[in-house]
mmCIF file of C-alpha atoms in Angstrom:
data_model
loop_
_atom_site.group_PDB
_atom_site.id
_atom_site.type_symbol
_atom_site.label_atom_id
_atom_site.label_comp_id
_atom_site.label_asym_id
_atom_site.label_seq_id
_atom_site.Cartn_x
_atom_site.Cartn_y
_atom_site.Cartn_z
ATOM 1 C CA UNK X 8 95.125 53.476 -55.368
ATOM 2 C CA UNK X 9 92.019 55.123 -56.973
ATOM 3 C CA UNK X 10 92.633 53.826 -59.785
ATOM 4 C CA UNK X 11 92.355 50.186 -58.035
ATOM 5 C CA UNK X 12 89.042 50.732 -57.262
ATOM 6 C CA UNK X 13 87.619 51.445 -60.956
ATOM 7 C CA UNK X 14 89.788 48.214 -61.897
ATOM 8 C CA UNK X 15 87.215 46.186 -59.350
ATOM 9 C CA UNK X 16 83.925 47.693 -59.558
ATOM 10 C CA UNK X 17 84.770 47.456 -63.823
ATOM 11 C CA UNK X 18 85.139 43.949 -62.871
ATOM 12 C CA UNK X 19 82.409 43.874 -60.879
ATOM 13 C CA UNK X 20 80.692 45.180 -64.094
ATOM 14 C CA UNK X 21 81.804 42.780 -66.455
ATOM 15 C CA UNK X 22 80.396 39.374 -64.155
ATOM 16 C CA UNK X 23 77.474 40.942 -63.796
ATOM 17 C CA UNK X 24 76.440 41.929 -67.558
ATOM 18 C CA UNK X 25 77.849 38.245 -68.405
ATOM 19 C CA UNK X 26 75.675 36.733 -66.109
ATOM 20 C CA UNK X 27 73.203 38.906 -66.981
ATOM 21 C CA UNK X 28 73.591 37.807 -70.665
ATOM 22 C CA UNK X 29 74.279 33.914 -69.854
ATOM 23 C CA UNK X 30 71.891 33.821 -66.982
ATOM 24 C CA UNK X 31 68.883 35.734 -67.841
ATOM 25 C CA UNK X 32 68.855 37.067 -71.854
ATOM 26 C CA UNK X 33 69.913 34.321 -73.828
ATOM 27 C CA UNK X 34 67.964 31.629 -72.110
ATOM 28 C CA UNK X 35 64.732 33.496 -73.027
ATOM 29 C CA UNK X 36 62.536 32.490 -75.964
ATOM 30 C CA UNK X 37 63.799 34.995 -78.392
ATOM 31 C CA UNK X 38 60.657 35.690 -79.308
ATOM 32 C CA UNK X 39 60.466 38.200 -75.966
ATOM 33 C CA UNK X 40 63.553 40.015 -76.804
ATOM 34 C CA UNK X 41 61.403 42.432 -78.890
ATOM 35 C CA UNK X 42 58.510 42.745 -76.584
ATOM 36 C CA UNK X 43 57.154 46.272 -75.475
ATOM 37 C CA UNK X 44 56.189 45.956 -71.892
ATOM 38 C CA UNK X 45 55.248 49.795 -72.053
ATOM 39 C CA UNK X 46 58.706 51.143 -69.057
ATOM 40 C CA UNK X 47 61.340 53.162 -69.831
ATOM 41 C CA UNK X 48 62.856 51.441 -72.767
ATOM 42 C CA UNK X 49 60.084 48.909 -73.672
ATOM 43 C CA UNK X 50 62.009 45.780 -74.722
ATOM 44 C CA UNK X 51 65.153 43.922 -73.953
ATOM 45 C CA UNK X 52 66.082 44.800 -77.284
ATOM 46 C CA UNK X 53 66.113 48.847 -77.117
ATOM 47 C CA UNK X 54 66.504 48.513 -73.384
ATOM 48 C CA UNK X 55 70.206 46.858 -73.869
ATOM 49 C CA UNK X 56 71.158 48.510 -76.695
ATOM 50 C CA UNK X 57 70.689 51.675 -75.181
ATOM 51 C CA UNK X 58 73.507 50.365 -72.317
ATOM 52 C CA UNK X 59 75.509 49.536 -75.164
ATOM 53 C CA UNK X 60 75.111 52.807 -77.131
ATOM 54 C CA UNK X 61 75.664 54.784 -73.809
ATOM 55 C CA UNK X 62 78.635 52.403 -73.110
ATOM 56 C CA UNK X 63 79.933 53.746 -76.152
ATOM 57 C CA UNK X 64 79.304 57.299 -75.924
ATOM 58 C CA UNK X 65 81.381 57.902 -72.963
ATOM 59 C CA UNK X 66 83.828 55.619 -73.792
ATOM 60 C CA UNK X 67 83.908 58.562 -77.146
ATOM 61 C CA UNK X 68 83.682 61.429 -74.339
ATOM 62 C CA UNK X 69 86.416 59.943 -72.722
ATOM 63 C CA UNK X 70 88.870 59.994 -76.286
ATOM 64 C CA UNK X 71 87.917 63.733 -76.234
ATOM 65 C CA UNK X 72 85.219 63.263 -78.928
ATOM 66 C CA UNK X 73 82.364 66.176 -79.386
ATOM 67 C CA UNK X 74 80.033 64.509 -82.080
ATOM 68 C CA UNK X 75 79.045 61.187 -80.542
ATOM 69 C CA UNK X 76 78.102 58.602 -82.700
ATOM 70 C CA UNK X 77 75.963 55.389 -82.015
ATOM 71 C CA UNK X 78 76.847 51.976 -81.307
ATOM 72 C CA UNK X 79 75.101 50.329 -83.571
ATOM 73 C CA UNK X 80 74.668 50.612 -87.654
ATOM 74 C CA UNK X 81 71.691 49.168 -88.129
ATOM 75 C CA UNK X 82 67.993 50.339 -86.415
ATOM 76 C CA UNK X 83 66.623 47.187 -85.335
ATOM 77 C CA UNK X 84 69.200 44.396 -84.518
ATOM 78 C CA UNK X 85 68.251 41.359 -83.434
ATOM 79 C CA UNK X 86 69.210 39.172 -80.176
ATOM 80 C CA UNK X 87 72.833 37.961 -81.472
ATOM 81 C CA UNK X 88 73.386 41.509 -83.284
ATOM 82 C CA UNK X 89 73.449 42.990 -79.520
ATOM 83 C CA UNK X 90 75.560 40.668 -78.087
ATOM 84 C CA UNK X 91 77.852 40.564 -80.847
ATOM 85 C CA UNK X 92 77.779 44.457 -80.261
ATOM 86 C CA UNK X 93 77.911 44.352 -76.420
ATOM 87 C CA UNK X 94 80.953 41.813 -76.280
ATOM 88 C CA UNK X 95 82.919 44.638 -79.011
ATOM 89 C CA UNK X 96 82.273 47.940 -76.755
ATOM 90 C CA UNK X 97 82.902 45.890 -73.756
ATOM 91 C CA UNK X 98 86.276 45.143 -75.039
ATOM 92 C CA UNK X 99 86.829 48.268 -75.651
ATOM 93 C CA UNK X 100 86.484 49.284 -72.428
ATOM 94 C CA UNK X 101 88.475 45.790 -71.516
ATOM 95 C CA UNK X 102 91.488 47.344 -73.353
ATOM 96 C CA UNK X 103 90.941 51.171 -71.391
ATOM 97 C CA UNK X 104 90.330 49.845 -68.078
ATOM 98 C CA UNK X 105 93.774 48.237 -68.509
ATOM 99 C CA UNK X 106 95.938 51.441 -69.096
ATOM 100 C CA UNK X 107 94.031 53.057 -66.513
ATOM 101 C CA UNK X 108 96.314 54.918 -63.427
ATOM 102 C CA UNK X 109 95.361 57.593 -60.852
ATOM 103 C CA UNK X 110 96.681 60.557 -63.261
ATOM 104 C CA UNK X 111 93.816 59.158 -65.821
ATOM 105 C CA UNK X 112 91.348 59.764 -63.218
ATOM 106 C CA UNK X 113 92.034 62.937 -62.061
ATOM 107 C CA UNK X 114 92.308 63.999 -65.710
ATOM 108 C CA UNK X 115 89.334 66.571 -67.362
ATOM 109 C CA UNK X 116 87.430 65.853 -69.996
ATOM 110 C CA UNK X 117 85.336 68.743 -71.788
ATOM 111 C CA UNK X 118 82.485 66.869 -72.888
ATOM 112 C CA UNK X 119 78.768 67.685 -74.237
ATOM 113 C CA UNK X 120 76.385 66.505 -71.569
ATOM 114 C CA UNK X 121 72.299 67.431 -71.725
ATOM 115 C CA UNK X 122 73.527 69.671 -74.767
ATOM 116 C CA UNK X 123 75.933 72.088 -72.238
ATOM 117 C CA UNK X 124 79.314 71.803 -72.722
ATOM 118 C CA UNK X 125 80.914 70.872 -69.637
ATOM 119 C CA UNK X 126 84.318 70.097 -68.049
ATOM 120 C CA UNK X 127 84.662 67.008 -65.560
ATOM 121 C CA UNK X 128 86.970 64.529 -64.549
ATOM 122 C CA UNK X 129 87.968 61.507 -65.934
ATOM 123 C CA UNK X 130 86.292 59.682 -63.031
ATOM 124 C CA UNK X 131 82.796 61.271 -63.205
ATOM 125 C CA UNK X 132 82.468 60.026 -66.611
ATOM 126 C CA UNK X 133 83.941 56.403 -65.592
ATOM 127 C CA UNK X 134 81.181 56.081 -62.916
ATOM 128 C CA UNK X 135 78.939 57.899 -64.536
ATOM 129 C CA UNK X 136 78.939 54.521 -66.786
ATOM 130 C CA UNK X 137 79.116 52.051 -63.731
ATOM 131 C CA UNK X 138 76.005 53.740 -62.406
ATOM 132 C CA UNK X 139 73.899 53.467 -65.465
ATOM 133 C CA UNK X 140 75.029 50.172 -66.416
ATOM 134 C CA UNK X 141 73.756 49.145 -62.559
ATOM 135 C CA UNK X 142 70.609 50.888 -63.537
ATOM 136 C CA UNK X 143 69.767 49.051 -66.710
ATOM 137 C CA UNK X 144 70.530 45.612 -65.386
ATOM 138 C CA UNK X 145 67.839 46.448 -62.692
ATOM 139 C CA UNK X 146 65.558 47.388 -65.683
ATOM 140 C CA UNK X 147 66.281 44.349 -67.554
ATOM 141 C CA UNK X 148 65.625 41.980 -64.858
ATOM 142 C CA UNK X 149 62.453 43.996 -64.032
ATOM 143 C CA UNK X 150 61.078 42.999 -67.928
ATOM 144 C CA UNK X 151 62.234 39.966 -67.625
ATOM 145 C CA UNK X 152 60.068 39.325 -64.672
ATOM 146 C CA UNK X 153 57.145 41.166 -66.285
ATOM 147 C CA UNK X 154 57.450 39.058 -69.565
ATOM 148 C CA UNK X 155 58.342 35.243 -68.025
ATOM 149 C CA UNK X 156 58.688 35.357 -64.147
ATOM 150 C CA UNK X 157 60.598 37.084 -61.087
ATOM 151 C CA UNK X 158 63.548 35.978 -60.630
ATOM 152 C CA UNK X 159 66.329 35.552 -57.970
ATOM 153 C CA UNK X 160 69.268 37.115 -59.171
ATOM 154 C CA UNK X 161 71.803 38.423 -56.405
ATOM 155 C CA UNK X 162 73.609 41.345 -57.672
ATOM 156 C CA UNK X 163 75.087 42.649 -54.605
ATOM 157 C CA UNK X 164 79.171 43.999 -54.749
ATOM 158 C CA UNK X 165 79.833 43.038 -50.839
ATOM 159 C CA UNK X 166 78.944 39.096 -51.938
ATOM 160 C CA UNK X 167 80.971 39.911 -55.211
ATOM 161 C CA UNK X 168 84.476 41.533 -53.378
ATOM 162 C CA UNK X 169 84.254 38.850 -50.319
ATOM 163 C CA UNK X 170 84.075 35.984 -52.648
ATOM 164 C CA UNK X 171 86.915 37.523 -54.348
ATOM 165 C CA UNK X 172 88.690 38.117 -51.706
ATOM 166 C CA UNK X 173 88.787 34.254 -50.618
ATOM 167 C CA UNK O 141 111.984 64.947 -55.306
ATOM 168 C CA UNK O 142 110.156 65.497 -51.898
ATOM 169 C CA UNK O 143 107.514 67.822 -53.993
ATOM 170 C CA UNK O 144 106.786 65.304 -56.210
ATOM 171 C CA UNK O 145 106.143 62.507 -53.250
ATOM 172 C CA UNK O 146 104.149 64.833 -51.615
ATOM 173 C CA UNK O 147 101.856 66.201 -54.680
ATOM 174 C CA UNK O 148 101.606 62.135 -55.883
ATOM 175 C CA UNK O 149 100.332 61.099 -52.575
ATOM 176 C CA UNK O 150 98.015 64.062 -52.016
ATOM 177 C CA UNK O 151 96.394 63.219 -55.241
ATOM 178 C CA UNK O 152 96.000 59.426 -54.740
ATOM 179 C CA UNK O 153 94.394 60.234 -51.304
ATOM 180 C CA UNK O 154 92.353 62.854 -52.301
ATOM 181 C CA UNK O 155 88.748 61.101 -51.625
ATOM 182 C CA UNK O 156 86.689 63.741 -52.807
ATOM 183 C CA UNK O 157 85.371 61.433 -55.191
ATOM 184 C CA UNK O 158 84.001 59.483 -52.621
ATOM 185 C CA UNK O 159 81.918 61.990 -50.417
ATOM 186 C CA UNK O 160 80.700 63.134 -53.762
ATOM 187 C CA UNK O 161 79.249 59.663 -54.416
ATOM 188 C CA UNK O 162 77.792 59.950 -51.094
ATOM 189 C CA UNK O 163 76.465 62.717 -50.894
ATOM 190 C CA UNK O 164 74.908 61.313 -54.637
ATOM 191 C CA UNK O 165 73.489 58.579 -53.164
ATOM 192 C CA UNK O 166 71.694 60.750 -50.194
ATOM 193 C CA UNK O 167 70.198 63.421 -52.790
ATOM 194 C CA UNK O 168 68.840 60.317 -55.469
ATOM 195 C CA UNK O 169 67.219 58.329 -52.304
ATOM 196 C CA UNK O 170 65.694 61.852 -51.252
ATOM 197 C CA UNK O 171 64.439 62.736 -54.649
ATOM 198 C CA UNK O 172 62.905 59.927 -55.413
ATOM 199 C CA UNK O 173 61.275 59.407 -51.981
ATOM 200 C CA UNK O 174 60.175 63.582 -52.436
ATOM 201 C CA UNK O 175 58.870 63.075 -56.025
ATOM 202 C CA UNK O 176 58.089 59.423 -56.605
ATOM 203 C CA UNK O 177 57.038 57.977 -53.274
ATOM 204 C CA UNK O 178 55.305 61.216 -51.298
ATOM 205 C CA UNK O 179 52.625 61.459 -54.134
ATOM 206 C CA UNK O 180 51.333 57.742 -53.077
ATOM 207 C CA UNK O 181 48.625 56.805 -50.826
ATOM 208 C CA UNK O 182 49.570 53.962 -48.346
ATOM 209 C CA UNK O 183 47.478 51.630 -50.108
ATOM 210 C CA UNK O 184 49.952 52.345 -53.063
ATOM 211 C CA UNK O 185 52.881 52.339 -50.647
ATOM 212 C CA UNK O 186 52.171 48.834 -48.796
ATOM 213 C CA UNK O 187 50.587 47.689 -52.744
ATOM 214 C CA UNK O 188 52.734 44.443 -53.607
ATOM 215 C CA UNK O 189 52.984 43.792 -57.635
ATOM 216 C CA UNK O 190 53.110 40.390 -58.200
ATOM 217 C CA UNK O 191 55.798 39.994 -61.032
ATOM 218 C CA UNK O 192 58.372 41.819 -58.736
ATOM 219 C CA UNK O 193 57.134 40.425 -55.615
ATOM 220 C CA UNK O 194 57.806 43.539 -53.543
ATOM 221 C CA UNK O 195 56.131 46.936 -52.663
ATOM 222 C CA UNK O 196 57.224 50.439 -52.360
ATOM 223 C CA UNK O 197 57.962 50.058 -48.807
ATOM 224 C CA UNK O 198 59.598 46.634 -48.769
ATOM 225 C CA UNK O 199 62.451 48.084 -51.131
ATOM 226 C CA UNK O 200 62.924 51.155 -49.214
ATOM 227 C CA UNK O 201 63.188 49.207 -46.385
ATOM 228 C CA UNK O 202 66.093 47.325 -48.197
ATOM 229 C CA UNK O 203 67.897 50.395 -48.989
ATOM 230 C CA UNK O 204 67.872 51.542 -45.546
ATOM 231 C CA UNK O 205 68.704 48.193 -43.989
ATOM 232 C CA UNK O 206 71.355 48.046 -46.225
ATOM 233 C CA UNK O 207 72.999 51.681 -45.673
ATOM 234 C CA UNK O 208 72.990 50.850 -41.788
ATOM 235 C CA UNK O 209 74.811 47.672 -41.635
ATOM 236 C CA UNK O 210 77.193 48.717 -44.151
ATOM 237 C CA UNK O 211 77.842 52.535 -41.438
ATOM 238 C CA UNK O 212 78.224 50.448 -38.397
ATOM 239 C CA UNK O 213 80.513 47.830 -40.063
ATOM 240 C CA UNK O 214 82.668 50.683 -41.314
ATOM 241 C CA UNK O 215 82.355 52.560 -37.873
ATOM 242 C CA UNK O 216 82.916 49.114 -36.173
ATOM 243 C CA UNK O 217 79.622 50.459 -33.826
ATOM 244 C CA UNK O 218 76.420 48.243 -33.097
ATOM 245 C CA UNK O 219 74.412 50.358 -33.703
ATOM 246 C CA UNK O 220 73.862 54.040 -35.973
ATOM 247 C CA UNK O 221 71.530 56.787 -35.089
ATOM 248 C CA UNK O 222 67.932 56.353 -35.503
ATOM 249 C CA UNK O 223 65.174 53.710 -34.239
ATOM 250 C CA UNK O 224 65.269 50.195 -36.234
ATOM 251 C CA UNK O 225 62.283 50.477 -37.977
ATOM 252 C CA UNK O 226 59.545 47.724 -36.210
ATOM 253 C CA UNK O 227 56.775 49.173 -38.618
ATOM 254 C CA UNK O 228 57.807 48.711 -41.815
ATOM 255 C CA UNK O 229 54.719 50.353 -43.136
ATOM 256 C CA UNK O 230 54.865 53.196 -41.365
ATOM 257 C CA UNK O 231 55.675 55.971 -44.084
ATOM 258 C CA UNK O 232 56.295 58.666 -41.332
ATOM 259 C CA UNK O 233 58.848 56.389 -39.168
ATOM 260 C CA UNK O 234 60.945 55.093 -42.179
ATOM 261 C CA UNK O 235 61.403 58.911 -43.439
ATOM 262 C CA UNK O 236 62.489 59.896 -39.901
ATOM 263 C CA UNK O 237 64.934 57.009 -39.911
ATOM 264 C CA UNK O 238 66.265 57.891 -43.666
ATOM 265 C CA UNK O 239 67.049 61.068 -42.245
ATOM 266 C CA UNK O 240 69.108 60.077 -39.011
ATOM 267 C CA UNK O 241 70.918 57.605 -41.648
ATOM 268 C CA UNK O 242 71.402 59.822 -43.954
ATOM 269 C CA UNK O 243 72.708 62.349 -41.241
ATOM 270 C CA UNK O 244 75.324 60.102 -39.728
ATOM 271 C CA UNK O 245 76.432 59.133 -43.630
ATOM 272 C CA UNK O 246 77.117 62.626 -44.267
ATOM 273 C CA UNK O 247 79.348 63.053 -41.099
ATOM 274 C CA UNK O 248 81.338 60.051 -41.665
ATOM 275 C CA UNK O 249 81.549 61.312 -45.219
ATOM 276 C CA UNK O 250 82.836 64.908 -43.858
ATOM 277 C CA UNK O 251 85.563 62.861 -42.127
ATOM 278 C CA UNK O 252 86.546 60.392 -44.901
ATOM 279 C CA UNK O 253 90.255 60.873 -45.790
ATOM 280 C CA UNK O 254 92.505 58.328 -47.486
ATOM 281 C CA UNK O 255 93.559 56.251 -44.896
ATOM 282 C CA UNK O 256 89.945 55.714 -43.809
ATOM 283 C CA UNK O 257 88.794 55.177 -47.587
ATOM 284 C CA UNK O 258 91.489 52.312 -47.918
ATOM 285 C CA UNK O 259 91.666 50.801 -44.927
ATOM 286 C CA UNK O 260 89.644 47.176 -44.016
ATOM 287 C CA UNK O 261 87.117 46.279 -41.548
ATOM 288 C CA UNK O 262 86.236 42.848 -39.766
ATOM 289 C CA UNK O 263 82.693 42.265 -38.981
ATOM 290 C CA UNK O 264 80.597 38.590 -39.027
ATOM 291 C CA UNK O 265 78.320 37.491 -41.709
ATOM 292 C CA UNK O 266 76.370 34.314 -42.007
ATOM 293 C CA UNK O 267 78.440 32.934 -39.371
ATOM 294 C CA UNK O 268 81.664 33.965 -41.093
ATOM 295 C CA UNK O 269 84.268 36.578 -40.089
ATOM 296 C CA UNK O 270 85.076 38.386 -43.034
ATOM 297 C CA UNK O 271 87.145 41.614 -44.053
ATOM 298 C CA UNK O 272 86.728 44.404 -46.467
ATOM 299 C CA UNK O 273 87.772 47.968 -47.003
ATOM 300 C CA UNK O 274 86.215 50.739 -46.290
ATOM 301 C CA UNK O 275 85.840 51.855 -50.011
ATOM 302 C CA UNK O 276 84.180 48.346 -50.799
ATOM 303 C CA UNK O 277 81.282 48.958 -48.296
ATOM 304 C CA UNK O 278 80.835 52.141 -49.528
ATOM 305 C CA UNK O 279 80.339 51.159 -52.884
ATOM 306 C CA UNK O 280 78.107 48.138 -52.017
ATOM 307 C CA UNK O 281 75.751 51.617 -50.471
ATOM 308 C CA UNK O 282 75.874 53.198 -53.682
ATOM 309 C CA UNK O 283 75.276 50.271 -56.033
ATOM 310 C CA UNK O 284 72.652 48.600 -54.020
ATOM 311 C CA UNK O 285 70.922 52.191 -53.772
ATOM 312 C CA UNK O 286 71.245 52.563 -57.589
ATOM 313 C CA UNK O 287 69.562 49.042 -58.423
ATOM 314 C CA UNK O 288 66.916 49.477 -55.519
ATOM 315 C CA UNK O 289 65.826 52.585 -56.235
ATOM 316 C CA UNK O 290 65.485 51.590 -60.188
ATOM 317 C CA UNK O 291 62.676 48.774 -58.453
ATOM 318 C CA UNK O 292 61.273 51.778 -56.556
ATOM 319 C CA UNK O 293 60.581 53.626 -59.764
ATOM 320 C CA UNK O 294 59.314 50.155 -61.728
ATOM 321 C CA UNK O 295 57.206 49.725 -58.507
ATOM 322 C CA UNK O 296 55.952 53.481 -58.484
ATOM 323 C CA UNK O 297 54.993 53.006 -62.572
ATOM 324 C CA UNK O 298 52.644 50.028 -61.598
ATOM 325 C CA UNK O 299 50.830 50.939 -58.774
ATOM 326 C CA UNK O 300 50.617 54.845 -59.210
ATOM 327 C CA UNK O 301 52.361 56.057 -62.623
ATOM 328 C CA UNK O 302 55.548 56.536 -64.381
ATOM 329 C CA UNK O 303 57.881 59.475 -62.372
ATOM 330 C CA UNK O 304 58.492 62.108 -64.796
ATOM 331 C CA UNK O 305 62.410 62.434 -63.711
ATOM 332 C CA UNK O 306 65.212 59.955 -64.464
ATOM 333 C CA UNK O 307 68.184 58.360 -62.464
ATOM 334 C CA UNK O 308 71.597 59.258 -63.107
ATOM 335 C CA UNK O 309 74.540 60.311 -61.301
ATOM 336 C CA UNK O 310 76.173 62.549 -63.932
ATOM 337 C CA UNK O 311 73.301 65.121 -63.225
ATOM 338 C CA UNK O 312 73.705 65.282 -60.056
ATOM 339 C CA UNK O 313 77.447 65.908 -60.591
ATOM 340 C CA UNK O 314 77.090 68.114 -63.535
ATOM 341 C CA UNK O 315 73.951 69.812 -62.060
ATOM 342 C CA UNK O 316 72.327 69.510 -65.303
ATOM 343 C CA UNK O 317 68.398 68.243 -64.071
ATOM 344 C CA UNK O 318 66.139 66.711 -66.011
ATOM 345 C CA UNK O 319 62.497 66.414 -64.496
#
C-alpha cells in the first residue's frame, strides 16, 4: 500500500519535470539557459543540473554506494547536454520505481549525509528526492520569471490525482 | 502463517512515515516564518515584486489557505480551529492562525493510523463532487508547502536578503541542520 503512494507522487514527478522541460525550458531563447540571475543556483543551467546530479546521488545512496559520484562528465553542458542527462537518470529511476514494494521502503540504507554517516529508511531517501525535486522546479520557474516573465504554471498534486482519477 | 499476516499488515499500515512528513511540514513553515519572515518590516512583508507578482504575505496566506481546506476535507468539518484570516496583512493574526492550524494538524496527525491514511473523502470543488484519499490531501499539504515556501524565500531574497538556511526535508529527518 505504501509503496502505492511513491508509485503516484513519482508520477506526479515525472509530468511535472516534463512539463517543466516542454513547457517552460526548452521554449526559452537558449541564450538564457546560462544566465546568472544572482539566487541559489544562478542559472537554469547549474540550477537543473544540480536536480539532476542530486537525482543521481540518492538514486547511488539508495544501491548502497559511499563515494557518490556526479551526474554529469563534463563542467559546463549545454541546454540539450542536460536534457539528454535528465531523461537518462530519470530512467533510471523509471526502472527503480518499478520494482519498488513495501519491504523496499521500510528497508535501511547507511548512507553519508552532511558528511555523518547515517542510517535511514529506504523511504526518507525516496522523498527526500520528491521534496527537492518540488523545490527546484519552484526555483526554476522563479528564474524563469526573473529572466522573461511570470508565468502561470499550476503545479498542484490535488488537480494532478483528481484528473487522474477521472 | 497467522504471524506472517499479522507482521505484513502491521508494516504496510504503519503510517509513521506520514506524521513524520507532517510534523516536517509544521517545523519548515515555522522556521522559515522564525528566521526568514520575522526579520522583515511590514513594508517588506506587504512589498509585492513584480516578476513574481506576489508578496511575503500573499504566499503565506496560500499556504495556510491551503493546509485548512485540505484538514476540514479530510475531517469532513466546515470549519478548523482558528479565525479565517480577514486581514491578510496583519503579521500578528496570520501567525496566531498558523498556530491553531498547525495545532489541529498535529492532532489529526497523532491519530493517523492506516485505515485513516488510505481511506477517501468526498467534498465539492468548482462545482464538482470529487473523491480522494486521505494520503492524497496530505501530500497536496506537503508539496504545496514545499513549492510555496521556496517563493517565500525568492520573495524574502528580493525585498530584504538571501536567508542564510536552506530547505530540505532530509535534515529535518536526519537532524543534521544547516543554517
Amino acid at each position: 500500500m505504501k509503496s502505492n503512494i511513491v508509485r503516484t507522487v513519482f508520477a506526479y514527478q515525472l509530468y511535472e519535470d516534463r512539463r517543466l522541460w516542454d513547457e517552460v525550458i526548452m521554449p526559452l531563447d537558449e541564450s538564457l539557459f546560462y544566465v546568472d540571475t544572482g539566487y541559489s543556483w544562478g542559472s537554469l543551467q547549474r540550477e537543473s543540473a544540480h536536480v539532476i546530479d542530486a537525482m543521481h546521488g540518492y538514486m547511488q545512496r539508495l544501491h548502497g554506494s559511499k563515494q557518490i559520484a556526479k551526474a554529469f562528465a563534463v563542467d559546463n553542458p549545454d541546454r540539450a547536454q542536460v536534457r539528454e542527462r535528465w531523461d537518462a537518470v530519470e530512467a533510471e529511476w523509471r526502472s527503480y520505481i518499478a520494482r519498488f514494494d513495501d519491504r523496499e521502503f521500510d528497508r535501511l540504507v547507511d548512507t553519508v549525509y552532511r558528511d555523518t554517516l547515517v542510517s535511514v529508511p529506504v523511504w526518507q531517501l525516496v522523498f527526500q528526492v520528491f521534496n527537492h525535486n518540488t523545490l527546484h522546479r519552484a526555483e526554476i520557474l522563479q528564474i524563469v520569471a526573473a529572466l522573461a516573465a511570470p508565468l502561470d504554471f499550476d503545479s498542484s498534486f490535488a488537480r494532478y490525482c483528481i484528473r487522474n482519477a477521472e | 502463517m497467522e504471524e506472517l499476516t499479522l507482521e505484513t499488515e502491521s508494516s504496510a499500515l504503519n503510517v509513521d512515515f506520514a506524521r513524520k512528513l507532517i510534523r516536517f511540514n509544521s517545523w519548515e513553515n515555522q522556521r522559515v516564518w522564525d528566521l526568514a519572515i520575522v526579520p522583515l518590516t511590514d513594508d517588506q512583508f506587504l512589498r509585492e515584486v513584480a516578476f513574481m507578482r506576489s508578496t511575503v504575505a500573499s504566499v503565506c496566506h496560500r499556504i495556510i489557505d491551503t493546509e485548512s481546506v485540505c484538514l476540514q476535507r479530510i475531517l469532513a468539518v466546515s470549519s478548523v480551529p482558528g479565525e479565517r484570516l480577514e486581514d491578510t496583512a496583519d503579521r500578528a493574526a496570520m501567525a496566531a492562525r498558523w498556530i491553531s492550524l498547525r495545532q489541529a494538524w498535529n492532532e489529526f496527525a497523532a491519530h493517523l493510523d492506516g485505515e485513516m491514511l488510505f481511506s477517501k473523502r468526498e467534498f465539492e470543488t468548482e462545482g464538482d463532487r470529487r473523491e480522494m484519499h486521505v494520503w492524497q490531501l496530505v501530500f497536496d499539504v506537503i508539496y504545496q508547502g514545499t513549492s510555496r515556501r521556496s517563493q517565500v524565500l525568492r520573495l524574502v531574497a528580493e525585498v530584504n536578503q538571501p536567508a542564510e538556511f536552506d530547505l530540505s526535508l532530509l535534515q529535518h529527518l536526519t537532524g543534521l541542520l544547516r543554517g
